[in-house]
């Protein structure tokens, strides 16, 4: 079944442009999960036939993901989400690998920043945040200087591949080479990039990375981490020693099967999806430039993720409630990251960028499902809302 047929089953009356927050389940992923839901009743740790069937299904899923990521089977570990993966890696690096300095950036996701701040209170750890350039990239010159001052394995560099709010990216190969050149360890939060980029992990100079199925049309509540063979980390959760002792708890079998299928589809359709999203992003940019005076964009659009466009709309009488008005008009976008409280709060990412503080920033994020008609409707609606004068 090709993508257009699969998704014809999905009813989409609204215009959803918040795919960086989460993606809908691919109907083919749902089909696989559904098919196995009533069949795989055993506990994968049991040694009887039902247990063995569940174990086999999990290991097949791991095999498929390891193949797609060019990793070894024993380097892929299933977790409940990207947050858990990142927490396990950062804690493990400090507690088990005796990392004493972490170099990161102030525009990482909160699951990195809050973990670093916590770890600082518990371990003899120095955390250094790199300055951010005007286009939303960590200052790599400064990174090289910091590594040069104090080389070696007591330093871990943790930098996200794709920023979830503005779409700016780092080149994993370039940064990983730099980090390894100085003998330090490299972790990347790749939650926004897995399924949207090739990760040849056997070749990439990277020690740890994380992924989350709900960002690539898989189910919510399932993720994975990559830990290079040579590193042995202790678990975050102690218990039954599942996932080769690093993640206790009975496995989320259906989630794992769904995630593996979602990654297979994402990688098979990668080029087409990228090309389509890039076209949708360019259409929105050009349309807004033509219709909304003074509009600007964060990150360098052509060098940032195809799926994210962060737009600064000059202040006007209706811009304060822009997101709410878009929502009323049937358009779902976001102010920055999806927040757990449901309240729009100031973005820690945008605060590091040279943006006019009165402007309203909206993140539109795209899918292979996004249509040109949807984009045109969004341009029309944004231009209508920004042109409105107070009565
Ligand atoms: N890292 C980044 C860059 C993200 O965008 C997100 C989700 O928004 C996460 C981590 C957390 O992933 P999860 O929702 O699976 O915990």
Coordinates of C-alpha atoms in Angstrom, one line a residue, residues 101 147 150-157 176 178-186 207:
X101 CA 32.2 18.0 32.2
X147 CA 37.8 20.6 24.0
X150 CA 40.7 20.0 28.4
X151 CA 40.7 17.0 26.1
X152 CA 39.8 13.5 27.1
X153 CA 36.9 11.2 28.1
X154 CA 35.9 13.1 31.2
X155 CA 34.0 15.4 28.8
X156 CA 30.7 14.6 27.0
X157 CA 29.4 16.8 24.3
X176 CA 31.4 14.0 16.1
X178 CA 35.7 17.3 16.3
X179 CA 34.6 15.8 19.6
X180 CA 36.5 12.5 19.0
X181 CA 39.6 14.3 17.8
X182 CA 39.9 15.5 21.4
X183 CA 39.1 12.1 22.9
X184 CA 35.7 13.3 24.3
X185 CA 32.3 11.5 24.1
X186 CA 29.5 12.6 21.8
X207 CA 28.6 7.4 21.1

